[in-house]
Amino acid sequence: MRQCDQMPGPAPSTRLSAAALERRVKRWLLAGPFDCYVQVAPGLEETLVGELLAGGLAPGRAALHVGRGGVGLRLDRVGIMRANLELRTASRVLLRLGTFPAATPEMLYDRARGVPWLTQLGFATGYALHVTSRGSRLQAGDAVSTTVASAVSRELRPHGLYPKLTPGAPLTFHVHLVDDRCTVSLDTSGEHLYRRGVRRHVHAAPVRETLAAAMVLEGAARVGGAGPDVVVDPFCGSGALLIEAADVLQGLAPGRSRAFAFEHAAWFRPGAWREVRRRSEALARPLAARVLGLDVDGGALATARANLARPEHAAVELLEADSTRFDLAALGARNGLIVTNPPYGVRLGDERRASATSVAFLERLAGSVAWTAVLLVADPAPVTPYLRDARITATRNGGLRVAMVSGLVGGG
């Protein structure tokens, strides 16, 4: 790195004005839409594709670049805000700011200076860096962070702006090195998108909200038509699947109760954000299905009841009952949907006993009227014989390898 670029240099006589920043931001926005990358749990890429197309965030399948663990596409400012607010299965939304060769610190420094830091940071006093490296001579660590931070300082110093590298700052930039190429992205989401701000109480071995939503979407798609008239989670735990089911059936945006990192970006405008939220809220509809959660654990039901205390979830029913003995046929479902994360004995209990519980439930269900079922299991082998037209999707729930198994059961 050149010594002259490391020196602070004289401060400018005047700081960049708000009006000047606004002009630069407007010019940057006119160059949109921008390359973005929406992360998703491996195995759920096609579910995310369905969401992007159904929500009008992409004009067609050809506009999407599907890879392992994510989908690339182009989004404008409104699209970035909508993706964070409305996508149910996405993990986070990254705004790509630059991709360039970076085999040495000097190359990284020179090219990183070309990233549009000003239109992202504006008057922010701090920012964070998240550095990863694979197959590159530059390894993740303080050296890369220091080099990128020097490039940021060099670009913003002439404008009288001196943001500091600050762990935990609202704006985080991902610096991803692969095979001596660097991609710099703004994390527009902030906290992982499964953190909806709705389920505040967690019982044992919960399912992540993004995966729960994928299960509900899978089940609703398999039911088809007007959707399910009865939705049951026979092992409801803390209620994650019930919340996601109620939200999907009511058209409620999953991110309606949380904040996002893009609200701190220089290009963020509260008026545009209010309009995005208003349009999303206009899509809400009444809950037309019966949603019921069962569990034998009174403590789990107490947790679920606390999580379902919001007005939009008031119609969800909870019942302390043994699902292996409960008469599901008595619910009178015509287009019934079972979505559940039964105990699979990996984090808690005995795996063989947990599998036996799932099988016992399916055996009882097999003697009932026909249901569409979506189960999250550690091992799909014991349950797939009970499902017709079974479809298996391998994915992860937190750090565990699991399988989402869907199909038809009963009515035979």
PDB file of N, CA, C and O in Angstrom, residues 304-343:
ATOM      1  N   ALA A 304     -46.373 -21.065  23.668  1.00  0.00           N
ATOM      2  CA  ALA A 304     -47.080 -20.773  22.424  1.00  0.00           C
ATOM      3  C   ALA A 304     -48.159 -19.723  22.647  1.00  0.00           C
ATOM      4  O   ALA A 304     -48.345 -18.817  21.821  1.00  0.00           O
ATOM      5  N   ARG A 305     -48.862 -19.828  23.766  1.00  0.00           N
ATOM      6  CA  ARG A 305     -49.935 -18.867  24.052  1.00  0.00           C
ATOM      7  C   ARG A 305     -49.368 -17.456  24.179  1.00  0.00           C
ATOM      8  O   ARG A 305     -49.972 -16.484  23.691  1.00  0.00           O
ATOM      9  N   ALA A 306     -48.205 -17.329  24.799  1.00  0.00           N
ATOM     10  CA  ALA A 306     -47.571 -16.009  24.920  1.00  0.00           C
ATOM     11  C   ALA A 306     -47.151 -15.475  23.555  1.00  0.00           C
ATOM     12  O   ALA A 306     -47.287 -14.280  23.273  1.00  0.00           O
ATOM     13  N   ASN A 307     -46.649 -16.352  22.689  1.00  0.00           N
ATOM     14  CA  ASN A 307     -46.218 -15.924  21.358  1.00  0.00           C
ATOM     15  C   ASN A 307     -47.396 -15.559  20.463  1.00  0.00           C
ATOM     16  O   ASN A 307     -47.245 -14.765  19.527  1.00  0.00           O
ATOM     17  N   LEU A 308     -48.555 -16.140  20.729  1.00  0.00           N
ATOM     18  CA  LEU A 308     -49.734 -15.911  19.894  1.00  0.00           C
ATOM     19  C   LEU A 308     -50.646 -14.835  20.469  1.00  0.00           C
ATOM     20  O   LEU A 308     -51.815 -14.730  20.073  1.00  0.00           O
ATOM     21  N   ALA A 309     -50.125 -14.019  21.367  1.00  0.00           N
ATOM     22  CA  ALA A 309     -50.953 -13.031  22.061  1.00  0.00           C
ATOM     23  C   ALA A 309     -51.300 -11.819  21.196  1.00  0.00           C
ATOM     24  O   ALA A 309     -52.138 -11.007  21.590  1.00  0.00           O
ATOM     25  N   ARG A 310     -50.683 -11.689  20.040  1.00  0.00           N
ATOM     26  CA  ARG A 310     -50.950 -10.532  19.183  1.00  0.00           C
ATOM     27  C   ARG A 310     -52.349 -10.635  18.585  1.00  0.00           C
ATOM     28  O   ARG A 310     -52.871 -11.733  18.344  1.00  0.00           O
ATOM     29  N   PRO A 311     -53.002  -9.498  18.287  1.00  0.00           N
ATOM     30  CA  PRO A 311     -54.378  -9.518  17.763  1.00  0.00           C
ATOM     31  C   PRO A 311     -54.542 -10.341  16.486  1.00  0.00           C
ATOM     32  O   PRO A 311     -55.556 -11.022  16.309  1.00  0.00           O
ATOM     33  N   GLU A 312     -53.546 -10.308  15.595  1.00  0.00           N
ATOM     34  CA  GLU A 312     -53.679 -11.027  14.326  1.00  0.00           C
ATOM     35  C   GLU A 312     -53.604 -12.536  14.481  1.00  0.00           C
ATOM     36  O   GLU A 312     -53.880 -13.282  13.541  1.00  0.00           O
ATOM     37  N   HIS A 313     -53.223 -12.992  15.674  1.00  0.00           N
ATOM     38  CA  HIS A 313     -53.144 -14.433  15.928  1.00  0.00           C
ATOM     39  C   HIS A 313     -54.193 -14.887  16.945  1.00  0.00           C
ATOM     40  O   HIS A 313     -54.139 -16.029  17.410  1.00  0.00           O
ATOM     41  N   ALA A 314     -55.134 -14.021  17.246  1.00  0.00           N
ATOM     42  CA  ALA A 314     -56.114 -14.322  18.296  1.00  0.00           C
ATOM     43  C   ALA A 314     -56.989 -15.519  17.948  1.00  0.00           C
ATOM     44  O   ALA A 314     -57.477 -16.218  18.848  1.00  0.00           O
ATOM     45  N   ALA A 315     -57.204 -15.785  16.669  1.00  0.00           N
ATOM     46  CA  ALA A 315     -58.088 -16.881  16.266  1.00  0.00           C
ATOM     47  C   ALA A 315     -57.410 -18.249  16.303  1.00  0.00           C
ATOM     48  O   ALA A 315     -58.075 -19.278  16.154  1.00  0.00           O
ATOM     49  N   VAL A 316     -56.078 -18.288  16.474  1.00  0.00           N
ATOM     50  CA  VAL A 316     -55.372 -19.562  16.526  1.00  0.00           C
ATOM     51  C   VAL A 316     -55.725 -20.280  17.824  1.00  0.00           C
ATOM     52  O   VAL A 316     -55.677 -19.696  18.901  1.00  0.00           O
ATOM     53  N   GLU A 317     -56.083 -21.553  17.705  1.00  0.00           N
ATOM     54  CA  GLU A 317     -56.509 -22.341  18.862  1.00  0.00           C
ATOM     55  C   GLU A 317     -55.368 -23.218  19.367  1.00  0.00           C
ATOM     56  O   GLU A 317     -54.569 -23.729  18.577  1.00  0.00           O
ATOM     57  N   LEU A 318     -55.333 -23.414  20.672  1.00  0.00           N
ATOM     58  CA  LEU A 318     -54.347 -24.295  21.305  1.00  0.00           C
ATOM     59  C   LEU A 318     -55.076 -25.290  22.188  1.00  0.00           C
ATOM     60  O   LEU A 318     -56.027 -24.924  22.898  1.00  0.00           O
ATOM     61  N   LEU A 319     -54.610 -26.527  22.162  1.00  0.00           N
ATOM     62  CA  LEU A 319     -55.263 -27.570  22.940  1.00  0.00           C
ATOM     63  C   LEU A 319     -54.216 -28.532  23.481  1.00  0.00           C
ATOM     64  O   LEU A 319     -53.360 -29.013  22.731  1.00  0.00           O
ATOM     65  N   GLU A 320     -54.275 -28.800  24.780  1.00  0.00           N
ATOM     66  CA  GLU A 320     -53.378 -29.790  25.367  1.00  0.00           C
ATOM     67  C   GLU A 320     -53.944 -31.174  25.053  1.00  0.00           C
ATOM     68  O   GLU A 320     -54.986 -31.570  25.583  1.00  0.00           O
ATOM     69  N   ALA A 321     -53.258 -31.905  24.187  1.00  0.00           N
ATOM     70  CA  ALA A 321     -53.770 -33.197  23.734  1.00  0.00           C
ATOM     71  C   ALA A 321     -52.636 -34.024  23.162  1.00  0.00           C
ATOM     72  O   ALA A 321     -51.637 -33.497  22.662  1.00  0.00           O
ATOM     73  N   ASP A 322     -52.823 -35.339  23.208  1.00  0.00           N
ATOM     74  CA  ASP A 322     -51.889 -36.295  22.626  1.00  0.00           C
ATOM     75  C   ASP A 322     -52.279 -36.496  21.168  1.00  0.00           C
ATOM     76  O   ASP A 322     -53.340 -37.053  20.876  1.00  0.00           O
ATOM     77  N   SER A 323     -51.443 -36.042  20.264  1.00  0.00           N
ATOM     78  CA  SER A 323     -51.786 -36.096  18.841  1.00  0.00           C
ATOM     79  C   SER A 323     -51.907 -37.521  18.318  1.00  0.00           C
ATOM     80  O   SER A 323     -52.569 -37.755  17.302  1.00  0.00           O
ATOM     81  N   THR A 324     -51.275 -38.488  19.005  1.00  0.00           N
ATOM     82  CA  THR A 324     -51.373 -39.877  18.552  1.00  0.00           C
ATOM     83  C   THR A 324     -52.730 -40.486  18.904  1.00  0.00           C
ATOM     84  O   THR A 324     -53.048 -41.593  18.455  1.00  0.00           O
ATOM     85  N   ARG A 325     -53.546 -39.748  19.683  1.00  0.00           N
ATOM     86  CA  ARG A 325     -54.877 -40.238  20.053  1.00  0.00           C
ATOM     87  C   ARG A 325     -55.979 -39.272  19.648  1.00  0.00           C
ATOM     88  O   ARG A 325     -57.166 -39.600  19.753  1.00  0.00           O
ATOM     89  N   PHE A 326     -55.597 -38.104  19.202  1.00  0.00           N
ATOM     90  CA  PHE A 326     -56.583 -37.066  18.871  1.00  0.00           C
ATOM     91  C   PHE A 326     -57.340 -37.431  17.595  1.00  0.00           C
ATOM     92  O   PHE A 326     -56.747 -37.905  16.613  1.00  0.00           O
ATOM     93  N   ASP A 327     -58.655 -37.187  17.588  1.00  0.00           N
ATOM     94  CA  ASP A 327     -59.501 -37.519  16.432  1.00  0.00           C
ATOM     95  C   ASP A 327     -59.503 -36.348  15.451  1.00  0.00           C
ATOM     96  O   ASP A 327     -60.333 -35.443  15.534  1.00  0.00           O
ATOM     97  N   LEU A 328     -58.577 -36.377  14.510  1.00  0.00           N
ATOM     98  CA  LEU A 328     -58.487 -35.296  13.525  1.00  0.00           C
ATOM     99  C   LEU A 328     -59.683 -35.278  12.583  1.00  0.00           C
ATOM    100  O   LEU A 328     -60.059 -34.228  12.059  1.00  0.00           O
ATOM    101  N   ALA A 329     -60.303 -36.454  12.349  1.00  0.00           N
ATOM    102  CA  ALA A 329     -61.453 -36.507  11.451  1.00  0.00           C
ATOM    103  C   ALA A 329     -62.604 -35.664  11.979  1.00  0.00           C
ATOM    104  O   ALA A 329     -63.414 -35.143  11.200  1.00  0.00           O
ATOM    105  N   ALA A 330     -62.653 -35.499  13.307  1.00  0.00           N
ATOM    106  CA  ALA A 330     -63.738 -34.724  13.909  1.00  0.00           C
ATOM    107  C   ALA A 330     -63.662 -33.235  13.559  1.00  0.00           C
ATOM    108  O   ALA A 330     -64.634 -32.500  13.758  1.00  0.00           O
ATOM    109  N   LEU A 331     -62.520 -32.793  13.033  1.00  0.00           N
ATOM    110  CA  LEU A 331     -62.368 -31.387  12.657  1.00  0.00           C
ATOM    111  C   LEU A 331     -63.119 -31.053  11.377  1.00  0.00           C
ATOM    112  O   LEU A 331     -63.312 -29.883  11.045  1.00  0.00           O
ATOM    113  N   GLY A 332     -63.525 -32.074  10.628  1.00  0.00           N
ATOM    114  CA  GLY A 332     -64.322 -31.857   9.423  1.00  0.00           C
ATOM    115  C   GLY A 332     -63.582 -31.179   8.290  1.00  0.00           C
ATOM    116  O   GLY A 332     -64.189 -30.463   7.485  1.00  0.00           O
ATOM    117  N   ALA A 333     -62.292 -31.381   8.188  1.00  0.00           N
ATOM    118  CA  ALA A 333     -61.502 -30.724   7.135  1.00  0.00           C
ATOM    119  C   ALA A 333     -61.835 -31.297   5.756  1.00  0.00           C
ATOM    120  O   ALA A 333     -61.947 -32.511   5.588  1.00  0.00           O
ATOM    121  N   ARG A 334     -61.992 -30.427   4.799  1.00  0.00           N
ATOM    122  CA  ARG A 334     -62.132 -30.846   3.399  1.00  0.00           C
ATOM    123  C   ARG A 334     -60.789 -30.738   2.673  1.00  0.00           C
ATOM    124  O   ARG A 334     -60.483 -31.539   1.813  1.00  0.00           O
ATOM    125  N   ASN A 335     -60.040 -29.705   3.023  1.00  0.00           N
ATOM    126  CA  ASN A 335     -58.700 -29.499   2.461  1.00  0.00           C
ATOM    127  C   ASN A 335     -57.737 -29.264   3.615  1.00  0.00           C
ATOM    128  O   ASN A 335     -57.190 -28.179   3.786  1.00  0.00           O
ATOM    129  N   GLY A 336     -57.563 -30.311   4.432  1.00  0.00           N
ATOM    130  CA  GLY A 336     -56.778 -30.175   5.645  1.00  0.00           C
ATOM    131  C   GLY A 336     -55.283 -30.209   5.394  1.00  0.00           C
ATOM    132  O   GLY A 336     -54.802 -30.894   4.487  1.00  0.00           O
ATOM    133  N   LEU A 337     -54.559 -29.452   6.215  1.00  0.00           N
ATOM    134  CA  LEU A 337     -53.106 -29.384   6.107  1.00  0.00           C
ATOM    135  C   LEU A 337     -52.487 -29.630   7.472  1.00  0.00           C
ATOM    136  O   LEU A 337     -52.832 -28.964   8.457  1.00  0.00           O
ATOM    137  N   ILE A 338     -51.585 -30.591   7.529  1.00  0.00           N
ATOM    138  CA  ILE A 338     -50.776 -30.850   8.717  1.00  0.00           C
ATOM    139  C   ILE A 338     -49.385 -30.281   8.465  1.00  0.00           C
ATOM    140  O   ILE A 338     -48.730 -30.632   7.486  1.00  0.00           O
ATOM    141  N   VAL A 339     -48.926 -29.381   9.314  1.00  0.00           N
ATOM    142  CA  VAL A 339     -47.546 -28.890   9.255  1.00  0.00           C
ATOM    143  C   VAL A 339     -46.957 -29.049  10.642  1.00  0.00           C
ATOM    144  O   VAL A 339     -47.514 -28.552  11.626  1.00  0.00           O
ATOM    145  N   THR A 340     -45.848 -29.756  10.741  1.00  0.00           N
ATOM    146  CA  THR A 340     -45.344 -30.020  12.079  1.00  0.00           C
ATOM    147  C   THR A 340     -43.856 -30.330  12.105  1.00  0.00           C
ATOM    148  O   THR A 340     -43.292 -30.832  11.123  1.00  0.00           O
ATOM    149  N   ASN A 341     -43.272 -29.991  13.237  1.00  0.00           N
ATOM    150  CA  ASN A 341     -41.880 -30.296  13.531  1.00  0.00           C
ATOM    151  C   ASN A 341     -41.887 -31.275  14.702  1.00  0.00           C
ATOM    152  O   ASN A 341     -41.689 -30.884  15.852  1.00  0.00           O
ATOM    153  N   PRO A 342     -42.171 -32.557  14.419  1.00  0.00           N
ATOM    154  CA  PRO A 342     -42.287 -33.519  15.525  1.00  0.00           C
ATOM    155  C   PRO A 342     -40.948 -33.722  16.206  1.00  0.00           C
ATOM    156  O   PRO A 342     -39.893 -33.442  15.626  1.00  0.00           O
ATOM    157  N   PRO A 343     -40.962 -34.209  17.433  1.00  0.00           N
ATOM    158  CA  PRO A 343     -39.679 -34.461  18.110  1.00  0.00           C
ATOM    159  C   PRO A 343     -38.867 -35.491  17.345  1.00  0.00           C
ATOM    160  O   PRO A 343     -39.384 -36.535  16.951  1.00  0.00           O
TER     161      PRO A 343
END
